[in-house]
mmCIF file of C-alpha atoms in Angstrom:
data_model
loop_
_atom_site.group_PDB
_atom_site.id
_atom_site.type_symbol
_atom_site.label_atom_id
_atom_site.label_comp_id
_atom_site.label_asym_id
_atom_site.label_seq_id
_atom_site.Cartn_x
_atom_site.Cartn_y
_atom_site.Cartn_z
ATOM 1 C CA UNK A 16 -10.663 45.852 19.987
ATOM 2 C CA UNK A 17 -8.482 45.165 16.848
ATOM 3 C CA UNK A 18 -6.609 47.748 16.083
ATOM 4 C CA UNK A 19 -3.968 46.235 13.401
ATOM 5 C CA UNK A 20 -5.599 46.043 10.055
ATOM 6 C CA UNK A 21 -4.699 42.981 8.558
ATOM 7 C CA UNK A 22 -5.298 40.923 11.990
ATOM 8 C CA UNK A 23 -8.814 42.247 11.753
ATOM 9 C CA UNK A 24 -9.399 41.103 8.256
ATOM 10 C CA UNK A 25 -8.403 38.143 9.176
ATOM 11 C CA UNK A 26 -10.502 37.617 11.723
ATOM 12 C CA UNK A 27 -13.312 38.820 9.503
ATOM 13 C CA UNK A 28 -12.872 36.675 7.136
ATOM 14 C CA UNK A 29 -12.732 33.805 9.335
ATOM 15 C CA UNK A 30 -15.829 34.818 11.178
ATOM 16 C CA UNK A 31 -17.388 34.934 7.090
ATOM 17 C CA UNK A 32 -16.289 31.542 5.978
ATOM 18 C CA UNK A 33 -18.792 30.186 8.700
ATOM 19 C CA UNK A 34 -21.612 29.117 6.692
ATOM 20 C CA UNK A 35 -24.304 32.076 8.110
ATOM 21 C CA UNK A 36 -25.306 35.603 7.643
ATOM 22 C CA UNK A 37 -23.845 38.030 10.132
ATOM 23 C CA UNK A 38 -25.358 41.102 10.605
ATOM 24 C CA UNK A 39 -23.125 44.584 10.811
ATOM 25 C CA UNK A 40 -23.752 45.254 14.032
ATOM 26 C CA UNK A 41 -22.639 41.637 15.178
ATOM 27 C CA UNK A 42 -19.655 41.877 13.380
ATOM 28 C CA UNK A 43 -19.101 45.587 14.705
ATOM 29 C CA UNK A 44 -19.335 44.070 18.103
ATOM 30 C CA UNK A 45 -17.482 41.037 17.973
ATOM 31 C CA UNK A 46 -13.886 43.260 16.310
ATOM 32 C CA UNK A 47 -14.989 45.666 18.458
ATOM 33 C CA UNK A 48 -14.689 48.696 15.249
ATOM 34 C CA UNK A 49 -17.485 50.735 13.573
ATOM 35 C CA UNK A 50 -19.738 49.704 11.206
ATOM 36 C CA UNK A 51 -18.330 51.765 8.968
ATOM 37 C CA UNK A 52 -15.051 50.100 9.453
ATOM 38 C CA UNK A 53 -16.750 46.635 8.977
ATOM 39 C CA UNK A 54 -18.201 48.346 5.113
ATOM 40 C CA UNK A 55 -14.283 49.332 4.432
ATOM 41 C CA UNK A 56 -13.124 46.250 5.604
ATOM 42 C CA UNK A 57 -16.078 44.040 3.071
ATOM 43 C CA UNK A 58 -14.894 46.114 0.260
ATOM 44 C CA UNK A 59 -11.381 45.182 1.173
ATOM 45 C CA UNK A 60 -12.112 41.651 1.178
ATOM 46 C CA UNK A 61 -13.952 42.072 -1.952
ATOM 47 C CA UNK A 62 -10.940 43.494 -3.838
ATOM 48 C CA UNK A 63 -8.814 40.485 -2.817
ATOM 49 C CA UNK A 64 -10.901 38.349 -4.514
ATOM 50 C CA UNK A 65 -13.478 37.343 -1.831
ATOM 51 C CA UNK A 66 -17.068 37.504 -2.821
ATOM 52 C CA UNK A 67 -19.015 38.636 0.059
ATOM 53 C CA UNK A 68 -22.791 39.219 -0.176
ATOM 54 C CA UNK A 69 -24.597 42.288 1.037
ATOM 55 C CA UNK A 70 -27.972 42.090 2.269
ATOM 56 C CA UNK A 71 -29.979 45.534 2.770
ATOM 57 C CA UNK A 72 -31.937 46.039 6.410
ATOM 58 C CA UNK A 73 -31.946 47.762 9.227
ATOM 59 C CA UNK A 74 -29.258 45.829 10.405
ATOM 60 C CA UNK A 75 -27.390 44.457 7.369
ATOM 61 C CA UNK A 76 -25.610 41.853 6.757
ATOM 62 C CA UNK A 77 -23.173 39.667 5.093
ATOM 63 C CA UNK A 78 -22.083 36.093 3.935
ATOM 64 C CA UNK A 79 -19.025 34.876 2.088
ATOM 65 C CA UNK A 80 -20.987 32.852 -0.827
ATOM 66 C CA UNK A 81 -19.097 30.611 -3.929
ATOM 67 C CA UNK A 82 -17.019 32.078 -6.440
ATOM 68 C CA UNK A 83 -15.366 31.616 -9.361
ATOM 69 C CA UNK A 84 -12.344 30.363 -7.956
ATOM 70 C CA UNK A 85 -11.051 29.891 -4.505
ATOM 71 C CA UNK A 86 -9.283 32.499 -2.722
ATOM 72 C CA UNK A 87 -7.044 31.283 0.169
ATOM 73 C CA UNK A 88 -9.336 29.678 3.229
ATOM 74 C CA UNK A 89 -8.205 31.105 6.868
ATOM 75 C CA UNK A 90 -9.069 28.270 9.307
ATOM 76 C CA UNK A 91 -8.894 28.928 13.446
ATOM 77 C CA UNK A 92 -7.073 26.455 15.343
ATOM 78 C CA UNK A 93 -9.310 23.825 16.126
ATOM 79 C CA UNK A 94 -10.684 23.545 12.260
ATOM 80 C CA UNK A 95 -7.013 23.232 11.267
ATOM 81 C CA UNK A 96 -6.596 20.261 13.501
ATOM 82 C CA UNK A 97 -9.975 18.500 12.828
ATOM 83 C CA UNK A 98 -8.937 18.841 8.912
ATOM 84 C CA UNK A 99 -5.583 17.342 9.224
ATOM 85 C CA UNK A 100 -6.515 14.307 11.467
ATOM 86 C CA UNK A 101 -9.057 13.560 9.061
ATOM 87 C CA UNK A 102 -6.837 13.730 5.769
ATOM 88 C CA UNK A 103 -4.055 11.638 7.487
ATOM 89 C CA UNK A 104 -6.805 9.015 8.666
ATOM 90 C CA UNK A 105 -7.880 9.058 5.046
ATOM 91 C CA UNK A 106 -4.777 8.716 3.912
ATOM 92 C CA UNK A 107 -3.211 5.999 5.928
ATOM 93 C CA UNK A 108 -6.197 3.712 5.251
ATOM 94 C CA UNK A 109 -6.293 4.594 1.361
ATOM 95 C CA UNK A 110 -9.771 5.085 1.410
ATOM 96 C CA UNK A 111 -11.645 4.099 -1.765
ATOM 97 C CA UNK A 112 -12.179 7.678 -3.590
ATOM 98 C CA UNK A 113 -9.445 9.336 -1.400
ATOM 99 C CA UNK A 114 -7.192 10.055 -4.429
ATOM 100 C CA UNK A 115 -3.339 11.787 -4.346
ATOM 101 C CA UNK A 116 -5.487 15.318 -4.456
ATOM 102 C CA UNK A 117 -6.164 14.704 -0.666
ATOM 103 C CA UNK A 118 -2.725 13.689 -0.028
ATOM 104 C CA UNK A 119 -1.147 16.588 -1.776
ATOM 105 C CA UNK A 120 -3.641 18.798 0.119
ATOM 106 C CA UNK A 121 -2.542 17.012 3.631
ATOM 107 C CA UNK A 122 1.157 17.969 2.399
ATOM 108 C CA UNK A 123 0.182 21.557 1.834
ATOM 109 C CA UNK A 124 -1.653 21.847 5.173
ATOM 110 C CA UNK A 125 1.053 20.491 7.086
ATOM 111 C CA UNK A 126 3.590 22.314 5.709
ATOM 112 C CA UNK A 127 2.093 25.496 6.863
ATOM 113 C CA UNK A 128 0.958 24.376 10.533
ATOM 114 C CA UNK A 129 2.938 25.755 13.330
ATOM 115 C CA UNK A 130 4.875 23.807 15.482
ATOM 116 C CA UNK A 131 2.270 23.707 17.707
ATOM 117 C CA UNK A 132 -0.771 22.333 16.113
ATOM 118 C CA UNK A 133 1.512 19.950 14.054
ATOM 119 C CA UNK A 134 2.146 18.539 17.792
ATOM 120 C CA UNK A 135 -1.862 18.442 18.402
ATOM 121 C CA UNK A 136 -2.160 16.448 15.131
ATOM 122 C CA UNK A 137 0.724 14.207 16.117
ATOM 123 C CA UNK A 138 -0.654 13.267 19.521
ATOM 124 C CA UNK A 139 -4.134 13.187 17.943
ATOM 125 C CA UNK A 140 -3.151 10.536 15.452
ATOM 126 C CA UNK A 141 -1.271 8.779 18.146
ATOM 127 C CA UNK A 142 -4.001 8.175 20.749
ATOM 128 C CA UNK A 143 -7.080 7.233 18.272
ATOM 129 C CA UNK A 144 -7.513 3.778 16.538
ATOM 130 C CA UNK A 145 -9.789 3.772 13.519
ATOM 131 C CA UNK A 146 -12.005 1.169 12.868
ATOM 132 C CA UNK A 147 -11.554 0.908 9.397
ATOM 133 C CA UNK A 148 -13.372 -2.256 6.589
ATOM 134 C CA UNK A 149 -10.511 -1.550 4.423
ATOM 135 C CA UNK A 150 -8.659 -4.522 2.902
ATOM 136 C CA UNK A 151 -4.736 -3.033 2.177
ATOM 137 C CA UNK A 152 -2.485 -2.280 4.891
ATOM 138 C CA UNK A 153 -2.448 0.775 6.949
ATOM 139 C CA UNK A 154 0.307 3.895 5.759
ATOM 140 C CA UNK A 155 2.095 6.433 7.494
ATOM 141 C CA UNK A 156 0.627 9.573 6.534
ATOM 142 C CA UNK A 157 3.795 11.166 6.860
ATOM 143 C CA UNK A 158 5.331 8.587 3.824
ATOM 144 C CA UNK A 159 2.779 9.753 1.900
ATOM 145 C CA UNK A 160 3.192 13.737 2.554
ATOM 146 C CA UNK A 161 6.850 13.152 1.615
ATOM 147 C CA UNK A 162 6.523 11.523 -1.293
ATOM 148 C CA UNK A 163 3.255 14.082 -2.322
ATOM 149 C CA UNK A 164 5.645 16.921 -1.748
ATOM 150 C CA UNK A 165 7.974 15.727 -3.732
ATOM 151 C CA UNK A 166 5.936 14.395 -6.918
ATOM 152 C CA UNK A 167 4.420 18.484 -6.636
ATOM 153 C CA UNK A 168 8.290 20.000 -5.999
ATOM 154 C CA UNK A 169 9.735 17.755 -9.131
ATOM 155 C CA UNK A 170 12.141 16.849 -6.230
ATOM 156 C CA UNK A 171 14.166 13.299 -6.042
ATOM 157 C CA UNK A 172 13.308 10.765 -3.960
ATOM 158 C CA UNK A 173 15.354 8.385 -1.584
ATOM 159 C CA UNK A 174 14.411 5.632 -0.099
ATOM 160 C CA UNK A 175 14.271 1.568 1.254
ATOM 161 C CA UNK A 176 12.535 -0.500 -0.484
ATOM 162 C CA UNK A 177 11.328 -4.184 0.466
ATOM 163 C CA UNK A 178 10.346 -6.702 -2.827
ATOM 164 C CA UNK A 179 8.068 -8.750 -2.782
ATOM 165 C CA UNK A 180 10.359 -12.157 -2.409
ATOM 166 C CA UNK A 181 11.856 -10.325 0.461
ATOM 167 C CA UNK A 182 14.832 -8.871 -1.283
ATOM 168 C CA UNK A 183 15.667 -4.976 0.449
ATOM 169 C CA UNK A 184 17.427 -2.582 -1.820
ATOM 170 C CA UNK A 185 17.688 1.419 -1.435
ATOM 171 C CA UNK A 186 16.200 3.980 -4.352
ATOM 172 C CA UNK A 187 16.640 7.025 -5.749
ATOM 173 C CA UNK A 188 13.680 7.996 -7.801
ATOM 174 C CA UNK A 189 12.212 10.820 -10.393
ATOM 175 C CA UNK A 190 8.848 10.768 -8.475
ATOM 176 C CA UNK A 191 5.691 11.127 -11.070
ATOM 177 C CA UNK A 192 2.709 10.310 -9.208
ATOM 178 C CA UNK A 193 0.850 8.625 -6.331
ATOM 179 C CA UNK A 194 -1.691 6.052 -7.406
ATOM 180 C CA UNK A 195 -4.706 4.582 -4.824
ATOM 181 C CA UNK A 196 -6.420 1.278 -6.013
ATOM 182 C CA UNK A 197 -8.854 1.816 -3.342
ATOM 183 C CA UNK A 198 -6.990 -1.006 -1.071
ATOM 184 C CA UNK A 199 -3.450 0.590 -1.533
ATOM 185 C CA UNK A 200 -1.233 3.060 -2.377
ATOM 186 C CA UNK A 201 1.607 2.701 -5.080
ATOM 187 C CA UNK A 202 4.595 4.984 -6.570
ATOM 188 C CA UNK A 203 5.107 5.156 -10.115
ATOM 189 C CA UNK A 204 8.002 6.653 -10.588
ATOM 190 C CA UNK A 205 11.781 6.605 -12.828
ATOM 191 C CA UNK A 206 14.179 4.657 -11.282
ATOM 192 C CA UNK A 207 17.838 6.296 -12.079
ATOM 193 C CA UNK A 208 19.728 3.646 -10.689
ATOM 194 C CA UNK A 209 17.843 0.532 -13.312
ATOM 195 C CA UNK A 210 17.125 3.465 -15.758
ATOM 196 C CA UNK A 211 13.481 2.787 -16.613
ATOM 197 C CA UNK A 212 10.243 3.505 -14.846
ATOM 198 C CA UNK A 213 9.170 1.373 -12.249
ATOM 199 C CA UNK A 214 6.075 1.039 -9.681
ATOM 200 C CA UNK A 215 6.133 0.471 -6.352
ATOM 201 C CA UNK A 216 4.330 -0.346 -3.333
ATOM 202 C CA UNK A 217 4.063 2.467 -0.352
ATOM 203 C CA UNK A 218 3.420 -0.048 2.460
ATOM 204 C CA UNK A 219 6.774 -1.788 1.807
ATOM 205 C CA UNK A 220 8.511 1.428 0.904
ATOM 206 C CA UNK A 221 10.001 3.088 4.206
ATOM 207 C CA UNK A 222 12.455 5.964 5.362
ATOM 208 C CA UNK A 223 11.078 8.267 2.255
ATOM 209 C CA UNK A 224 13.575 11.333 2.067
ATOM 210 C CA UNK A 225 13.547 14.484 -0.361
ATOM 211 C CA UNK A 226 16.691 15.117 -1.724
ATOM 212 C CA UNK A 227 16.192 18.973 -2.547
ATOM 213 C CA UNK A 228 17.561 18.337 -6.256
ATOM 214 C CA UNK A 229 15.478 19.193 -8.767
ATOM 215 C CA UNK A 230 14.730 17.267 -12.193
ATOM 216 C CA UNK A 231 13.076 18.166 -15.099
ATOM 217 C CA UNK A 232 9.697 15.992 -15.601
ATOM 218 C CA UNK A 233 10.469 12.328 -18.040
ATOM 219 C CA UNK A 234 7.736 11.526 -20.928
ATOM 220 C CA UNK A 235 5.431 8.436 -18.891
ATOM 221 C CA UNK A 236 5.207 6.046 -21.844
ATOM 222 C CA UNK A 237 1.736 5.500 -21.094
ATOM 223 C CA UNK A 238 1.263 8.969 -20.461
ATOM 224 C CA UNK A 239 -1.125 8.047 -18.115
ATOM 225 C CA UNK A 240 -0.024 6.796 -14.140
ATOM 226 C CA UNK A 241 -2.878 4.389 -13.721
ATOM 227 C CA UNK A 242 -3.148 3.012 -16.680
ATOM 228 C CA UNK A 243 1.083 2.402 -16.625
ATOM 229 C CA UNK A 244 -0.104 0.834 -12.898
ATOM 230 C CA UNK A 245 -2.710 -1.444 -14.535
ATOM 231 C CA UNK A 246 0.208 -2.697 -17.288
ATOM 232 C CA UNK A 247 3.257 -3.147 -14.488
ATOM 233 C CA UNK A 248 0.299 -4.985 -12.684
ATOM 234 C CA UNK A 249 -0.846 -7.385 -15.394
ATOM 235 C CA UNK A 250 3.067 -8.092 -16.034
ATOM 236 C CA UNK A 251 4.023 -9.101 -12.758
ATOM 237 C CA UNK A 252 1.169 -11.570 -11.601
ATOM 238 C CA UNK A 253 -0.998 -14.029 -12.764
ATOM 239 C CA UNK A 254 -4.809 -12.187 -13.096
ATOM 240 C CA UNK A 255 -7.982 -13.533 -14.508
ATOM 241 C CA UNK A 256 -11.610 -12.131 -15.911
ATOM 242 C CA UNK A 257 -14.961 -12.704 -14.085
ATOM 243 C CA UNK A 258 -17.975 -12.030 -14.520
ATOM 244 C CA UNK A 259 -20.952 -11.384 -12.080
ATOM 245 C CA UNK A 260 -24.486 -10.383 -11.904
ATOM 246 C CA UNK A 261 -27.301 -8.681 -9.583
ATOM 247 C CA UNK A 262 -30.365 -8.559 -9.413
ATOM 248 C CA UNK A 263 -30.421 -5.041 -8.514
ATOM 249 C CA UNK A 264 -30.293 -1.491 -10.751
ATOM 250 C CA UNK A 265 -26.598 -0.254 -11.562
ATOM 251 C CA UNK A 266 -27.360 3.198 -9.937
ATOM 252 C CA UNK A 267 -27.407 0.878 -6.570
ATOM 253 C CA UNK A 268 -25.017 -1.580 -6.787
ATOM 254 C CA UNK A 269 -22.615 0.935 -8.097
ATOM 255 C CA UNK A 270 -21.466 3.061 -5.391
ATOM 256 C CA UNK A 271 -21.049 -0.220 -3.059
ATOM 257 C CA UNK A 272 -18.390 -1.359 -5.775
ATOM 258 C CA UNK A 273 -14.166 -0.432 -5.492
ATOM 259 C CA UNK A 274 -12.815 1.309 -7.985
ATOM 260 C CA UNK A 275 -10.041 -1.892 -8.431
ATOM 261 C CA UNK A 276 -13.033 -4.325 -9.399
ATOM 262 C CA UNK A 277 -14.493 -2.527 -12.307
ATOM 263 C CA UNK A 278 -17.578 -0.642 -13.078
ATOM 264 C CA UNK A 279 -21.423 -2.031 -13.336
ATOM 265 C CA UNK A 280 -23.084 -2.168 -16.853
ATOM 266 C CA UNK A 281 -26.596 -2.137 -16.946
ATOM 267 C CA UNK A 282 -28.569 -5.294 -18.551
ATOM 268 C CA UNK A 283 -31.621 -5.172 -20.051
ATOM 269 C CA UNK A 284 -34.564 -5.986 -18.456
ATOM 270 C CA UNK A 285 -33.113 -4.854 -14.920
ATOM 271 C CA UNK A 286 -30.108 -5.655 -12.911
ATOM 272 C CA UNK A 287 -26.843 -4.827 -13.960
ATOM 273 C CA UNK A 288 -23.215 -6.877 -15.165
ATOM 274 C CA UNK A 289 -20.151 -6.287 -13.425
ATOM 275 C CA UNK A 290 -16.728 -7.378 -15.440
ATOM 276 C CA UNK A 291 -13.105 -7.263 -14.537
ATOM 277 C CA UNK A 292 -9.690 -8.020 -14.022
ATOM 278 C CA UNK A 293 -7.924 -9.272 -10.866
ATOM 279 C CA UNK A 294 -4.839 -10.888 -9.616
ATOM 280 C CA UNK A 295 -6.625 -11.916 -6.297
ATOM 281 C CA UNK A 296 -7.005 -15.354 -5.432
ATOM 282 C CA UNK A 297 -11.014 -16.575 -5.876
ATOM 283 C CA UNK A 298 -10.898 -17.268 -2.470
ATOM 284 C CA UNK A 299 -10.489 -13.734 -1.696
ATOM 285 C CA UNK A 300 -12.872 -12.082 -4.645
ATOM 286 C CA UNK A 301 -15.909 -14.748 -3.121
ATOM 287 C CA UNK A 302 -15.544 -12.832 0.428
ATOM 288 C CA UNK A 303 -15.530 -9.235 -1.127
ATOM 289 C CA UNK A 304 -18.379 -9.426 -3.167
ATOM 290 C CA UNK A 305 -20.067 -11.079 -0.535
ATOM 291 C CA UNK A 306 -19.167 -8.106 1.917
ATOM 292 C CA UNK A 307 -20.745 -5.815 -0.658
ATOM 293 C CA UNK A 308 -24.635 -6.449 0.089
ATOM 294 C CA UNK A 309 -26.162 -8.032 -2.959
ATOM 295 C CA UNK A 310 -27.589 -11.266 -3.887
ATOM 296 C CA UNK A 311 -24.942 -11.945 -6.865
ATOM 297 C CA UNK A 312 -24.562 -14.737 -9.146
ATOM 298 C CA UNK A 313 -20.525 -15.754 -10.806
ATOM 299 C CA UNK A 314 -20.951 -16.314 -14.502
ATOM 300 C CA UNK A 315 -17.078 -16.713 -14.408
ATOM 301 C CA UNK A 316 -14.881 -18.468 -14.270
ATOM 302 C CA UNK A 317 -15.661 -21.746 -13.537
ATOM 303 C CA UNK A 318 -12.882 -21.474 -10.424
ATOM 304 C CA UNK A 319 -14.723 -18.630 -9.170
ATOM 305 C CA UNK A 320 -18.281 -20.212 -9.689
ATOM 306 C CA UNK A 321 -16.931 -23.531 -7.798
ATOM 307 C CA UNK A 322 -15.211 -21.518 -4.542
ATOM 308 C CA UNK A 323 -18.393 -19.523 -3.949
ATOM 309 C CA UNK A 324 -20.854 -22.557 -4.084
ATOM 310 C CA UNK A 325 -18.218 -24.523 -1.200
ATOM 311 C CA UNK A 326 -18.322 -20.828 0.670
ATOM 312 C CA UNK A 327 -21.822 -21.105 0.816
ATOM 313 C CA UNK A 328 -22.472 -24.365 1.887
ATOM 314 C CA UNK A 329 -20.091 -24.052 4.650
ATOM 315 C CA UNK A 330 -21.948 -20.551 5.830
ATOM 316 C CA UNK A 331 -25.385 -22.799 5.874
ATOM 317 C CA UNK A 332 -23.862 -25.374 8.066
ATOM 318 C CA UNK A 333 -22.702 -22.686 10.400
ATOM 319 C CA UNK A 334 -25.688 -20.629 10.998
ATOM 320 C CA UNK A 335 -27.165 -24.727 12.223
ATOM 321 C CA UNK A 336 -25.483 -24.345 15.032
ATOM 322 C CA UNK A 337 -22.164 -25.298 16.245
ATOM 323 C CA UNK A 338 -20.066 -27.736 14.515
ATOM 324 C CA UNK A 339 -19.749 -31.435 16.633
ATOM 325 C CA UNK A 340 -16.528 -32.651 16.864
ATOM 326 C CA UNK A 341 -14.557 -33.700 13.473
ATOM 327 C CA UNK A 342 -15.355 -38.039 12.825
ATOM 328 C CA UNK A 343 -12.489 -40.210 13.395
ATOM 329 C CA UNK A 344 -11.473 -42.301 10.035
#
């Protein structure tokens, strides 16, 4: 029997946000109190925000159903576990569609998980390999839970940082947001020590630290943390347009396309147009629109057009068999 008040609520309302009708006298028996105390105890709930249903009966019963907004969500033990290990395998992989709402919400839950279930999680993540068709390098979950933290907190950032010629420096940073591309994660944030905003990339970024010192949020000349992403991007490499087709509607071939490559237009007459921007090497844009399971044809460019006609000839001599052994001159 539970005797203590708010331990019982508690336990209500985790027995509630399963998604079923309980009746009265199941919930009477599982807290081991009175139906009446289970009617005091809904009204309770109710006055905290929770909207619970009532449904008349012989028996009764009751069901947590969708509000206006979200009151706070008690998870048990195992749920709390499950819903971490999933965020930080989300997270690690940058998932296309896993934005820096999951990571912030991985930071939250983690902040708030004992000692003892953060130790579950830990050994979890530890012991399982994902299988994962993702094309950017894995990330510590826990690099990204800093830096989350401290984007939310307004809090400086320190940490190393490895170029991309190879050059290692150490940072102290104004953090303003995270930013997925769907194959990685990057950090756009204002550099005090160059004095100007600056992006950079999580998987070479390591030993992440919050400071505790607070700064008042800087005016993003963009104003907007992708689009500032897209313009460092374009600066700092080489990119180039193409164009493709398919055969098949937009509404199909869209969900099978990254965020990072653009977004399917619809032609007339059927099929659909995909157009975009990339600092990729051909080589590597013929294999991924390959992998995404549509006959497709390269308008441009003509680099583009001429990789993908060599890929395929050299697929059609491997599915002949095995290759004989290379002529002598």
């Amino acid at each position: 029997m539970t005797t203590d008040t708010p331990a019982r609520l508690l336990q209500l309302l985790s027995l509630l946000q399963t998604p079923r009708e309980w009746p009265g006298g199941e919930l009477s028996d599982r807290l081991g109190v009175s139906r009446r105390t289970i009617r005091r105890d809904i009204d309770r709930l109710r006055e905290l925000g929770y909207p619970v249903q009532a449904t008349k009966g012989a028996d009764g019963g009751y069901r947590l159903v969708a509000g206006k907004a979200m009151p706070p969500l008690v998870l048990d033990d195992e749920e709390a576990v499950a819903i971490a290990v999933g965020l930080r395998a989300g997270a690690g992989h940058a998932v296309e569609g896993v934005e820096e709402a999951s990571v912030r919400a991985l930071a939250k839950l983690e902040q708030v998980l004992p000692s003892r279930l953060r130790r579950r999680v830990s050994t979890l993540q530890t012991a399982t390999t994902a299988l994962t068709s993702g094309d950017g390098p894995s990330i510590a979950p826990e690099t990204l839970t800093v830096m989350a933290s401290t984007v939310a907190g307004r809090e400086r950032l320190r940490f190393a940082y490895r170029a991309g010629d190879g050059t290692r420096s150490r940072r102290v940073v104004e953090p303003y947001r995270l930013v997925s591309t769907g194959r990685r994660w990057y950090l756009v944030a204002y550099d005090l020590d160059r004095a100007d905003w600056r992006t950079f990339r999580v998987d070479r970024l390591s030993e992440p630290f919050a400071t505790g010192a607070r700064f008042a949020p800087r005016e993003l000349p963009t104003g907007n943390a992708a689009e500032f992403l897209r313009q460092s991007m374009r600066r700092q490499q080489d990119t180039y347009e193409f164009v493709v087709t398919f055969a098949e509607p937009v509404e199909v071939v869209a969900p099978r396309v990254p965020g990072w490559m653009g977004a399917p237009e619809a032609l007339d007459g059927g099929g659909c147009l995909l157009r975009g921007t990339v600092g990729d090497s051909p080589e590597w844009l013929a294999l991924r629109l390959a992998t995404l399971g549509f006959e497709f044809r390269v308008r441009e460019p003509e680099e583009l057009v001429r990789y993908v006609r060599e890929l395929g000839a050299r697929l059609g001599r491997a599915a002949q068999g095995p290759a004989g052994p290379r002529p002598h001159p």
